[in-house]
Coordinates of C-alpha atoms in Angstrom, one line a residue:
M134 CA -22.4 -19.5 15.6
P135 CA -22.0 -20.6 12.0
A136 CA -18.5 -20.5 10.5
P137 CA -17.5 -18.1 7.8
S138 CA -16.7 -19.5 4.3
L139 CA -14.8 -18.5 1.1
L140 CA -15.8 -18.8 -2.5
R141 CA -12.5 -19.0 -4.4
R142 CA -11.6 -18.2 -8.0
E143 CA -8.0 -18.9 -9.0
P144 CA -6.0 -17.9 -12.1
E145 CA -4.2 -20.3 -14.4
G146 CA -0.8 -20.9 -12.9
A147 CA 0.5 -19.3 -9.7
A148 CA -1.5 -16.3 -8.4
R149 CA 0.4 -13.0 -8.5
A150 CA -2.0 -11.2 -6.2
L151 CA -5.3 -11.8 -4.5
V152 CA -8.5 -9.7 -4.2
L153 CA -10.6 -10.5 -1.2
M154 CA -14.2 -9.4 -1.6
L155 CA -16.1 -8.4 1.5
H156 CA -19.9 -8.0 1.2
G157 CA -22.3 -5.7 3.0
G158 CA -24.5 -6.3 6.0
R159 CA -26.4 -4.6 8.8
A160 CA -25.5 -2.5 11.8
D161 CA -26.8 -5.3 14.1
G162 CA -27.9 -8.8 13.4
H163 CA -27.0 -12.4 14.4
T164 CA -28.9 -14.1 11.6
P165 CA -26.5 -16.4 9.7
V166 CA -25.5 -15.4 6.2
D167 CA -26.9 -17.9 3.8
E168 CA -27.9 -18.1 0.1
R169 CA -30.8 -15.8 0.7
S170 CA -28.7 -12.9 2.0
T171 CA -29.1 -10.1 -0.5
S172 CA -25.8 -8.5 0.6
W173 CA -23.9 -11.7 -0.1
R174 CA -25.8 -12.3 -3.3
R175 CA -25.0 -8.8 -4.6
S176 CA -21.2 -9.4 -4.1
R177 CA -21.5 -12.9 -5.5
W178 CA -23.1 -11.4 -8.7
M179 CA -20.3 -8.8 -8.9
L180 CA -17.8 -11.6 -8.6
G181 CA -19.3 -13.2 -11.6
Q182 CA -19.0 -9.9 -13.5
I183 CA -15.3 -9.1 -12.7
E184 CA -13.6 -12.4 -12.0
G185 CA -12.5 -12.9 -15.7
R186 CA -10.5 -9.7 -15.8
L187 CA -9.0 -10.3 -12.4
T188 CA -8.0 -13.9 -12.9
G189 CA -6.9 -13.1 -16.5
A190 CA -4.4 -10.7 -15.0
G191 CA -3.1 -13.4 -12.7
A192 CA -5.0 -12.4 -9.5
A193 CA -7.0 -14.8 -7.4
V194 CA -10.4 -13.6 -6.3
W195 CA -12.0 -14.8 -3.1
L196 CA -15.4 -13.8 -1.7
L197 CA -15.8 -14.1 2.0
R198 CA -19.2 -15.1 3.4
Y199 CA -19.5 -13.8 7.0
S200 CA -20.8 -16.0 9.8
V201 CA -23.6 -13.5 10.7
R202 CA -25.1 -10.5 9.0
G203 CA -24.4 -7.7 11.5
W204 CA -21.5 -5.5 12.4
N205 CA -22.5 -6.1 16.0
Q206 CA -20.1 -3.7 17.8
R207 CA -22.7 -3.1 20.5
T208 CA -22.5 -6.7 21.6
S209 CA -18.8 -7.5 21.0
S210 CA -15.5 -5.7 21.4
T211 CA -14.5 -6.8 17.9
P212 CA -17.2 -6.5 15.2
S213 CA -18.4 -9.8 13.8
P214 CA -17.2 -9.4 10.1
V215 CA -13.8 -8.2 11.3
L216 CA -13.2 -11.5 13.1
D217 CA -14.3 -13.3 9.9
A218 CA -12.0 -11.1 7.7
R219 CA -9.0 -11.8 9.9
W220 CA -9.8 -15.5 9.5
A221 CA -10.0 -15.1 5.7
L222 CA -6.6 -13.4 5.7
E223 CA -5.1 -16.3 7.6
E224 CA -6.5 -18.6 4.9
V225 CA -4.9 -16.4 2.3
R226 CA -1.6 -16.6 4.0
R227 CA -1.8 -20.4 4.1
D228 CA -2.5 -20.8 0.4
H229 CA -0.8 -17.6 -1.1
A230 CA 1.9 -16.8 1.4
D231 CA 3.6 -13.8 -0.1
V232 CA 1.2 -12.2 -2.7
P233 CA -0.1 -8.7 -2.3
V234 CA -3.8 -8.6 -1.1
V235 CA -6.3 -5.9 -2.0
L236 CA -9.6 -5.7 0.0
L237 CA -12.6 -4.9 -2.1
G238 CA -15.6 -4.1 0.0
H239 CA -19.2 -2.9 -0.5
S240 CA -20.9 -1.0 2.3
M241 CA -20.2 -2.7 5.6
G242 CA -17.6 -4.7 3.7
A243 CA -15.6 -1.5 3.0
R244 CA -15.7 -0.7 6.8
T245 CA -14.5 -4.2 7.5
A246 CA -11.7 -3.8 4.9
V247 CA -10.5 -0.6 6.6
A248 CA -10.5 -2.4 10.0
V249 CA -8.2 -5.2 8.8
A250 CA -6.1 -3.2 6.3
D251 CA -3.2 -3.4 8.8
D252 CA -2.6 -7.1 7.8
P253 CA 1.0 -7.3 6.5
Q254 CA -0.1 -8.6 3.1
V255 CA -2.7 -5.9 2.4
T256 CA -1.6 -3.2 0.0
G257 CA -4.9 -1.4 -0.5
V258 CA -8.6 -1.0 0.1
V259 CA -11.2 -0.4 -2.6
G260 CA -14.6 0.7 -1.1
L261 CA -17.9 0.7 -3.0
A262 CA -20.6 2.8 -1.4
P263 CA -18.7 2.4 1.9
W264 CA -20.1 2.7 5.4
L265 CA -17.6 4.9 7.1
P266 CA -19.1 6.7 10.0
A267 CA -17.8 9.9 11.4
N268 CA -14.5 9.4 13.3
E269 CA -14.0 5.9 12.0
P270 CA -10.3 5.0 12.8
N271 CA -7.9 5.2 9.9
R272 CA -4.5 4.2 11.4
T273 CA -4.8 0.7 9.8
L274 CA -4.4 2.4 6.4
S275 CA -0.9 3.6 7.1
G276 CA 1.2 3.0 4.0
R277 CA -1.8 1.4 2.2
H278 CA -3.7 2.7 -0.8
L279 CA -7.4 3.8 -0.5
A280 CA -9.9 4.3 -3.3
A281 CA -13.6 4.8 -2.7
A282 CA -16.6 5.2 -5.1
H283 CA -19.9 6.6 -3.9
G284 CA -23.2 7.8 -5.5
R285 CA -24.8 11.1 -4.5
S286 CA -28.3 9.5 -4.3
D287 CA -27.2 6.9 -1.7
K288 CA -29.7 6.9 1.2
I289 CA -28.1 4.0 3.1
T290 CA -24.6 5.3 3.5
S291 CA -23.2 8.8 3.2
I292 CA -21.0 10.2 0.4
S293 CA -20.2 13.2 2.6
Q294 CA -19.0 10.9 5.4
T295 CA -16.9 9.0 2.8
A296 CA -15.4 12.2 1.6
A297 CA -14.5 13.3 5.1
F298 CA -12.9 9.9 5.8
V299 CA -10.9 10.0 2.6
E300 CA -9.7 13.5 3.4
R301 CA -8.6 12.4 6.9
A302 CA -6.9 9.3 5.5
E303 CA -4.6 11.4 3.3
R304 CA -2.4 11.9 6.4
V305 CA -1.6 8.2 6.7
A306 CA -2.4 6.4 3.5
A307 CA 0.0 5.9 0.6
S308 CA -2.6 7.4 -1.7
T309 CA -6.3 8.3 -1.5
E310 CA -9.1 8.7 -4.1
L311 CA -12.8 9.4 -4.1
V312 CA -14.9 9.0 -7.2
D313 CA -18.3 10.5 -7.4
M314 CA -20.5 8.0 -9.3
G315 CA -23.2 10.6 -9.9
A316 CA -26.9 10.3 -9.1
V317 CA -26.9 6.6 -8.2
G318 CA -27.9 4.7 -5.1
H319 CA -26.4 2.3 -2.6
Y320 CA -27.0 -1.0 -4.3
M321 CA -25.1 -0.4 -7.6
F322 CA -28.1 -1.2 -9.8
R323 CA -27.3 1.7 -12.1
R324 CA -24.0 2.3 -13.9
I325 CA -23.0 -1.3 -13.4
P326 CA -20.1 -1.3 -15.9
A327 CA -18.7 1.8 -14.2
W328 CA -18.8 0.2 -10.7
N329 CA -17.2 -3.0 -12.1
A330 CA -14.5 -1.0 -14.0
F331 CA -13.6 1.0 -10.9
A332 CA -13.4 -2.2 -8.8
V333 CA -11.2 -4.0 -11.2
S334 CA -8.9 -1.1 -12.2
R335 CA -8.1 0.0 -8.6
S336 CA -7.8 -3.6 -7.3
L337 CA -5.2 -4.4 -10.0
A338 CA -3.4 -1.1 -9.6
F339 CA -3.1 -1.6 -5.8
A340 CA -1.9 -5.1 -6.3
G341 CA 0.8 -4.0 -8.8
V342 CA -0.7 -6.2 -11.5
A343 CA -1.2 -5.2 -15.1
D344 CA -4.7 -5.3 -16.5
R345 CA -4.3 -7.6 -19.5
S346 CA -7.7 -6.8 -20.9
R347 CA -6.2 -3.5 -22.0
D348 CA -3.3 -5.0 -23.9

């Protein structure tokens, strides 16, 4: 199996926080994630759009590339991207031992973020068009912040399931929020500035870092 990898963007000076971006994928699939992966490329494109505001505020931004494309829970007791995200968080600890970490995930990446939110450095999860099936466990969010954005025209993942998950998470999370992005679909091709603004503002807020672009 190929190894996961990280694309890293660092601020000038010591990082005050870190945003770990987690891209989407498929329910099942053992094809390696490479440059042709549309899910990875979508998050790579978003990284290029938002990294300036994040690094300008003193936050490092890392994008994880999974080893394979699928969640793959049917063939493994631990889903593939969860193993990769745990590895990435250990890399964070090695390079940025004590900074707060926010997990920013799209689709399957948001599900992965929830699964690993119990890491001691994680302070919050920001989910974009998240894949959060009915009865998805939420205990990992205990004491963490959760914000999700979802479009009503999404045919890949369900805004109603996201709403139900956020409502259940209120019992354990430090805070919860669901933003209705309107009549937009799963891949964030429309209302791009709004998706980006949501990702940046919630990530910085959960990391406890001021957005210097607003000064």
